[in-house]
């Protein structure tokens, strides 16, 4: 038995070593690889990817995991066997030919999506998207599901999640959001501050200082630039984030950094004992997103945060900050707008963008609507949920890359992240008195300790639903998030 | 046969794909990896290294290569079989246990070397160096040799090279250098220019402009910073160089960049048809070094180069360059000094530093001297060759890292590079009239074309001795280099 356990650990680590190498290859591609190197890099990555797949689907796993499970002496080992089995099952059911076809199809579809955006012509994308949808449905069939095909996809990203569960959470959320958005827009001042220029190198220095304050360890991490910010793990002590800083928009870059910083803190504080194993990974994508949203929104857009951060901004950018103060920046960072683009959406409207996508992709995957109907369905849903209708396809059905890549069932994790973050925050506030005044002083250490103890160190020892129940005493629901937004409105416009 | 050829190509490419991945892991380690990531990175690199070794020493090679050789229809295939066989032979003879012991021993010896430098105490290094020497001798025995053990090591880095051949080249070189150094020092003005501050970001911009002029393609490359500059190949279209720029010394950084640029141009212009194969690699380390030395010294320290570069320096650093001109910078970049440190040595004295190391390591490897005698031998040789005697161990026997790493037989490639570069330059000048005036206009394109045609595109189709004979009509000798230095002295102090 001990031998088997060691063997399993070795095999598990082998896979994560390869994942780390893949992460570096990919990080490099996004941050600074020479443009003409792309073909060679794809080939290197495909080779590593094949090594990973071979190991994950190695037939030897099955009996090994059974033996681990039946003889497990600790809960950890029991969970380990389950986590490993889940990965094995999810991958073993997908034949190699299917997966290479999947990669090929989505790669072509991605190009078609870009072309369609350029030409503002959905018909250029439609046939490729239809193929992607076919493959996504096939994947659901191969993976298996209870209830409806879409559940198979949800479960990949958020273990245990179903469409019905989501609706029961999203419905009351939607109902509460619509009047809150009205109220926020009614109360806020119409004017936006002027446009200034903020030196990017200075912003970077400031952000590194902030990351350090947040507890992000730069001896085990680094911050770079990329078009789309991300967090990646080229080693268990090598957690990298990227950000995207703009000369004329300091808020956008600030929240990119804090968002990825939140992801980075999760990765940096996972249990070292379980490094490079399935038990040492984040609980789910929704939980991962909860950490980024918590730092970006709940902390980063709070009044207390600006008490700490406004003086720093004034130090770094005295001219640009003339006439600004804690309150004006707090208000500025919380402007609400019924906009068309998800990635630019504020805290109040963001989840409606997700609900829209969730409803559409559920229909498509379950065969209740056709790909050809998507542009019109998008407009209808947008009118219903956001009271705005896209005039162009790039503002509508062509705005996100996800569907072209085959990432169906992924969007909901963004809203799950928002809801988890509010529910976690309520528990954290219960446990840590005066958290606002700590934030106001730039002291994030107790927050990080609490998150580390309750979330990061649990890694994937608990399923997401058990984890949130364990921490907050309740299953996931939208009440905390709604209460949080109501509180935010009070903070913003108390007088 | 055709099947075998395809199979061989696939297997050859498999190895180089892994070499590329290893190169990226290593590049990242030197340029920006978080400090605490080192353990995980070593593990990743060791894993890739094992994959490479397994493939290189795969017993299947032997019969495959025989069949390729016997049925080869083209000279290229014949050479390919020989190049592959050489790599197979050189690696197969070293048992896995020996190699892991070698890695372990040199890793410990490297630490001991650093410790000994810190404490200025050779006895802290001696026992570890003795172990390294034992292993290096063992390696020579396992590899096999004609004549003396040291020849086995030379051949690893410079195929076909022997200690006797080297002496026959180094002896006249040494004899010619000593009076030339006297003359150079006698003629030059004693004063050195003042110390200024040169913004590193500005230097970087200037160097990127220069690299572009040299023909280094930044769409297939990039330039970063590292403590010890290097060139590496994470892909056949991804050739990266690093440099080391100093705020107070623009020449040092400039020649780092040009040196690595020369290496980079070699790699970028290797034949694409043979990419990722043994036939697509540089001819030898000496030839590789010839390219860096040619750009760094023969071009970079020429009067013509300063005609082109002095105005640029004045553009970027007008205040610091006040009072300087083409001539003063030409003189400044060619100061000669009998110094103790190899890496700081000028063109006139550099090769004496190498001859010193060559003589000592030949004695040690062949068992004619003991490691314990090295500090005294170093002093003696230094007095004889350079007329200076180190006062500290860091200026003497402890100055280079190479011996601790097991790189015995490597030093001579530096001087070989200098000699090749002068011999190549003479041929190039014969073929390209008015090359100086082209350089003076910042037009390096004909030089690069010539090098590409004669050196880069030949890759390892010819052995180094055949290659230099083919290009220059002579075997390698020191006459061209000596003539080059004499010409340099004339240029410098003609009046």
PDB file of C-alpha atoms in Angstrom, chain B residues 71-228:
ATOM      1  CA  UNK B  71      22.212   3.960 -48.263  1.00  0.00           C
ATOM      2  CA  UNK B  72      22.771   7.697 -48.223  1.00  0.00           C
ATOM      3  CA  UNK B  73      22.140   9.189 -51.647  1.00  0.00           C
ATOM      4  CA  UNK B  74      23.395  12.667 -50.837  1.00  0.00           C
ATOM      5  CA  UNK B  75      26.435  14.078 -49.137  1.00  0.00           C
ATOM      6  CA  UNK B  76      24.084  15.782 -46.710  1.00  0.00           C
ATOM      7  CA  UNK B  77      22.657  12.450 -45.592  1.00  0.00           C
ATOM      8  CA  UNK B  78      26.130  10.973 -45.232  1.00  0.00           C
ATOM      9  CA  UNK B  79      27.176  13.889 -43.026  1.00  0.00           C
ATOM     10  CA  UNK B  80      23.915  13.690 -41.146  1.00  0.00           C
ATOM     11  CA  UNK B  81      24.582  10.084 -40.284  1.00  0.00           C
ATOM     12  CA  UNK B  82      28.090  11.022 -39.121  1.00  0.00           C
ATOM     13  CA  UNK B  83      26.902  13.944 -37.023  1.00  0.00           C
ATOM     14  CA  UNK B  84      24.203  11.831 -35.420  1.00  0.00           C
ATOM     15  CA  UNK B  85      26.649   8.991 -34.816  1.00  0.00           C
ATOM     16  CA  UNK B  86      29.092  11.343 -33.166  1.00  0.00           C
ATOM     17  CA  UNK B  87      26.454  12.595 -30.733  1.00  0.00           C
ATOM     18  CA  UNK B  88      25.304   9.038 -30.061  1.00  0.00           C
ATOM     19  CA  UNK B  89      28.878   7.845 -29.461  1.00  0.00           C
ATOM     20  CA  UNK B  90      29.813  10.781 -27.229  1.00  0.00           C
ATOM     21  CA  UNK B  91      26.795  10.193 -25.012  1.00  0.00           C
ATOM     22  CA  UNK B  92      26.396   6.435 -25.133  1.00  0.00           C
ATOM     23  CA  UNK B  93      29.841   5.885 -23.653  1.00  0.00           C
ATOM     24  CA  UNK B  94      28.844   7.738 -20.472  1.00  0.00           C
ATOM     25  CA  UNK B  95      26.743   5.566 -18.136  1.00  0.00           C
ATOM     26  CA  UNK B  96      23.700   7.181 -16.557  1.00  0.00           C
ATOM     27  CA  UNK B  97      25.188   6.737 -13.058  1.00  0.00           C
ATOM     28  CA  UNK B  98      28.374   8.463 -14.173  1.00  0.00           C
ATOM     29  CA  UNK B  99      26.463  11.416 -15.568  1.00  0.00           C
ATOM     30  CA  UNK B 100      24.309  11.893 -12.491  1.00  0.00           C
ATOM     31  CA  UNK B 101      27.440  11.688 -10.353  1.00  0.00           C
ATOM     32  CA  UNK B 102      29.037  14.251 -12.673  1.00  0.00           C
ATOM     33  CA  UNK B 103      26.090  16.624 -12.257  1.00  0.00           C
ATOM     34  CA  UNK B 104      26.119  16.145  -8.483  1.00  0.00           C
ATOM     35  CA  UNK B 105      29.873  16.632  -8.164  1.00  0.00           C
ATOM     36  CA  UNK B 106      30.016  19.767 -10.272  1.00  0.00           C
ATOM     37  CA  UNK B 107      27.004  21.256  -8.549  1.00  0.00           C
ATOM     38  CA  UNK B 108      28.720  20.860  -5.165  1.00  0.00           C
ATOM     39  CA  UNK B 109      32.055  22.045  -6.584  1.00  0.00           C
ATOM     40  CA  UNK B 110      30.382  25.178  -7.909  1.00  0.00           C
ATOM     41  CA  UNK B 111      29.155  26.020  -4.430  1.00  0.00           C
ATOM     42  CA  UNK B 112      32.604  25.274  -2.989  1.00  0.00           C
ATOM     43  CA  UNK B 113      34.164  27.567  -5.595  1.00  0.00           C
ATOM     44  CA  UNK B 114      31.867  30.386  -4.555  1.00  0.00           C
ATOM     45  CA  UNK B 115      32.627  29.762  -0.900  1.00  0.00           C
ATOM     46  CA  UNK B 116      36.373  29.658  -1.569  1.00  0.00           C
ATOM     47  CA  UNK B 117      36.139  32.978  -3.420  1.00  0.00           C
ATOM     48  CA  UNK B 118      34.279  34.541  -0.531  1.00  0.00           C
ATOM     49  CA  UNK B 119      36.832  33.367   2.002  1.00  0.00           C
ATOM     50  CA  UNK B 120      39.841  33.718  -0.321  1.00  0.00           C
ATOM     51  CA  UNK B 121      40.832  30.155   0.590  1.00  0.00           C
ATOM     52  CA  UNK B 122      41.778  27.620  -2.092  1.00  0.00           C
ATOM     53  CA  UNK B 123      41.718  24.734   0.390  1.00  0.00           C
ATOM     54  CA  UNK B 124      37.927  25.064   0.573  1.00  0.00           C
ATOM     55  CA  UNK B 125      37.739  24.347  -3.142  1.00  0.00           C
ATOM     56  CA  UNK B 126      40.646  21.948  -3.628  1.00  0.00           C
ATOM     57  CA  UNK B 127      39.059  18.630  -2.533  1.00  0.00           C
ATOM     58  CA  UNK B 128      35.968  19.297  -4.649  1.00  0.00           C
ATOM     59  CA  UNK B 129      38.017  20.359  -7.635  1.00  0.00           C
ATOM     60  CA  UNK B 130      40.053  17.169  -7.251  1.00  0.00           C
ATOM     61  CA  UNK B 131      36.848  15.167  -7.517  1.00  0.00           C
ATOM     62  CA  UNK B 132      35.836  17.117 -10.593  1.00  0.00           C
ATOM     63  CA  UNK B 133      39.230  16.445 -12.163  1.00  0.00           C
ATOM     64  CA  UNK B 134      38.875  12.734 -11.361  1.00  0.00           C
ATOM     65  CA  UNK B 135      35.540  12.702 -13.128  1.00  0.00           C
ATOM     66  CA  UNK B 136      36.825  14.697 -16.068  1.00  0.00           C
ATOM     67  CA  UNK B 137      39.696  12.195 -16.479  1.00  0.00           C
ATOM     68  CA  UNK B 138      37.229   9.350 -16.166  1.00  0.00           C
ATOM     69  CA  UNK B 139      35.146  11.006 -18.836  1.00  0.00           C
ATOM     70  CA  UNK B 140      38.161  11.175 -21.129  1.00  0.00           C
ATOM     71  CA  UNK B 141      38.797   7.467 -20.563  1.00  0.00           C
ATOM     72  CA  UNK B 142      35.156   6.570 -21.221  1.00  0.00           C
ATOM     73  CA  UNK B 143      35.069   8.744 -24.332  1.00  0.00           C
ATOM     74  CA  UNK B 144      38.400   7.498 -25.660  1.00  0.00           C
ATOM     75  CA  UNK B 145      41.151   9.483 -27.356  1.00  0.00           C
ATOM     76  CA  UNK B 146      44.252   9.441 -29.505  1.00  0.00           C
ATOM     77  CA  UNK B 147      47.459  10.694 -27.945  1.00  0.00           C
ATOM     78  CA  UNK B 148      46.620  12.161 -24.557  1.00  0.00           C
ATOM     79  CA  UNK B 149      43.491  12.221 -22.335  1.00  0.00           C
ATOM     80  CA  UNK B 150      43.083  15.987 -22.751  1.00  0.00           C
ATOM     81  CA  UNK B 151      42.380  15.458 -26.457  1.00  0.00           C
ATOM     82  CA  UNK B 152      39.127  13.690 -25.596  1.00  0.00           C
ATOM     83  CA  UNK B 153      37.884  16.863 -23.924  1.00  0.00           C
ATOM     84  CA  UNK B 154      39.018  19.243 -26.644  1.00  0.00           C
ATOM     85  CA  UNK B 155      37.214  17.140 -29.212  1.00  0.00           C
ATOM     86  CA  UNK B 156      33.883  17.488 -27.393  1.00  0.00           C
ATOM     87  CA  UNK B 157      33.855  21.241 -27.949  1.00  0.00           C
ATOM     88  CA  UNK B 158      35.908  21.488 -31.142  1.00  0.00           C
ATOM     89  CA  UNK B 159      35.623  18.310 -33.222  1.00  0.00           C
ATOM     90  CA  UNK B 160      39.034  17.099 -34.367  1.00  0.00           C
ATOM     91  CA  UNK B 161      41.067  19.442 -32.159  1.00  0.00           C
ATOM     92  CA  UNK B 162      44.113  18.111 -30.258  1.00  0.00           C
ATOM     93  CA  UNK B 163      46.497  19.610 -27.731  1.00  0.00           C
ATOM     94  CA  UNK B 164      49.450  19.335 -30.135  1.00  0.00           C
ATOM     95  CA  UNK B 165      47.583  21.155 -32.870  1.00  0.00           C
ATOM     96  CA  UNK B 166      46.673  23.840 -30.369  1.00  0.00           C
ATOM     97  CA  UNK B 167      50.288  24.276 -29.267  1.00  0.00           C
ATOM     98  CA  UNK B 168      51.384  24.613 -32.861  1.00  0.00           C
ATOM     99  CA  UNK B 169      48.891  27.441 -33.253  1.00  0.00           C
ATOM    100  CA  UNK B 170      49.261  29.007 -29.808  1.00  0.00           C
ATOM    101  CA  UNK B 171      53.069  29.069 -29.734  1.00  0.00           C
ATOM    102  CA  UNK B 172      53.602  31.521 -32.604  1.00  0.00           C
ATOM    103  CA  UNK B 173      50.600  33.479 -31.377  1.00  0.00           C
ATOM    104  CA  UNK B 174      52.159  33.903 -27.958  1.00  0.00           C
ATOM    105  CA  UNK B 175      55.507  34.915 -29.415  1.00  0.00           C
ATOM    106  CA  UNK B 176      53.921  37.535 -31.625  1.00  0.00           C
ATOM    107  CA  UNK B 177      51.583  38.926 -28.990  1.00  0.00           C
ATOM    108  CA  UNK B 178      54.141  39.826 -26.367  1.00  0.00           C
ATOM    109  CA  UNK B 179      56.005  42.511 -28.398  1.00  0.00           C
ATOM    110  CA  UNK B 180      52.693  43.769 -29.850  1.00  0.00           C
ATOM    111  CA  UNK B 181      51.330  44.365 -26.365  1.00  0.00           C
ATOM    112  CA  UNK B 182      54.479  46.265 -25.417  1.00  0.00           C
ATOM    113  CA  UNK B 183      54.085  48.429 -28.470  1.00  0.00           C
ATOM    114  CA  UNK B 184      50.381  49.096 -27.937  1.00  0.00           C
ATOM    115  CA  UNK B 185      50.897  50.117 -24.334  1.00  0.00           C
ATOM    116  CA  UNK B 186      53.846  52.299 -25.282  1.00  0.00           C
ATOM    117  CA  UNK B 187      51.919  54.123 -27.976  1.00  0.00           C
ATOM    118  CA  UNK B 188      48.597  54.734 -26.285  1.00  0.00           C
ATOM    119  CA  UNK B 189      47.832  57.883 -24.328  1.00  0.00           C
ATOM    120  CA  UNK B 190      47.703  57.306 -20.613  1.00  0.00           C
ATOM    121  CA  UNK B 191      44.510  59.156 -19.846  1.00  0.00           C
ATOM    122  CA  UNK B 192      41.107  57.520 -19.552  1.00  0.00           C
ATOM    123  CA  UNK B 193      37.884  59.499 -20.155  1.00  0.00           C
ATOM    124  CA  UNK B 194      35.786  60.617 -17.218  1.00  0.00           C
ATOM    125  CA  UNK B 195      32.962  58.595 -15.734  1.00  0.00           C
ATOM    126  CA  UNK B 196      29.419  59.516 -16.728  1.00  0.00           C
ATOM    127  CA  UNK B 197      25.982  58.046 -16.205  1.00  0.00           C
ATOM    128  CA  UNK B 198      24.251  56.446 -19.178  1.00  0.00           C
ATOM    129  CA  UNK B 199      20.556  55.687 -18.678  1.00  0.00           C
ATOM    130  CA  UNK B 200      20.088  51.935 -19.146  1.00  0.00           C
ATOM    131  CA  UNK B 201      16.724  52.192 -20.910  1.00  0.00           C
ATOM    132  CA  UNK B 202      18.266  54.573 -23.434  1.00  0.00           C
ATOM    133  CA  UNK B 203      21.220  52.239 -23.942  1.00  0.00           C
ATOM    134  CA  UNK B 204      18.742  49.432 -24.558  1.00  0.00           C
ATOM    135  CA  UNK B 205      16.930  51.416 -27.247  1.00  0.00           C
ATOM    136  CA  UNK B 206      20.228  52.252 -28.919  1.00  0.00           C
ATOM    137  CA  UNK B 207      21.351  48.627 -28.825  1.00  0.00           C
ATOM    138  CA  UNK B 208      18.093  47.400 -30.315  1.00  0.00           C
ATOM    139  CA  UNK B 209      18.608  49.878 -33.144  1.00  0.00           C
ATOM    140  CA  UNK B 210      22.154  48.561 -33.642  1.00  0.00           C
ATOM    141  CA  UNK B 211      21.048  44.910 -33.578  1.00  0.00           C
ATOM    142  CA  UNK B 212      18.455  45.718 -36.188  1.00  0.00           C
ATOM    143  CA  UNK B 213      21.154  47.315 -38.365  1.00  0.00           C
ATOM    144  CA  UNK B 214      23.349  44.252 -37.893  1.00  0.00           C
ATOM    145  CA  UNK B 215      20.505  42.219 -39.356  1.00  0.00           C
ATOM    146  CA  UNK B 216      19.329  40.539 -36.162  1.00  0.00           C
ATOM    147  CA  UNK B 217      15.623  39.872 -36.735  1.00  0.00           C
ATOM    148  CA  UNK B 218      13.585  40.887 -33.708  1.00  0.00           C
ATOM    149  CA  UNK B 219      10.546  39.079 -35.046  1.00  0.00           C
ATOM    150  CA  UNK B 220      12.576  35.905 -34.495  1.00  0.00           C
ATOM    151  CA  UNK B 221      14.434  37.088 -31.441  1.00  0.00           C
ATOM    152  CA  UNK B 222      14.498  39.337 -28.422  1.00  0.00           C
ATOM    153  CA  UNK B 223      17.020  41.007 -26.137  1.00  0.00           C
ATOM    154  CA  UNK B 224      16.839  40.775 -22.364  1.00  0.00           C
ATOM    155  CA  UNK B 225      19.085  41.410 -19.398  1.00  0.00           C
ATOM    156  CA  UNK B 226      21.000  38.846 -17.380  1.00  0.00           C
ATOM    157  CA  UNK B 227      24.054  38.894 -15.136  1.00  0.00           C
ATOM    158  CA  UNK B 228      26.097  36.830 -17.594  1.00  0.00           C
TER     159      UNK B 228
END
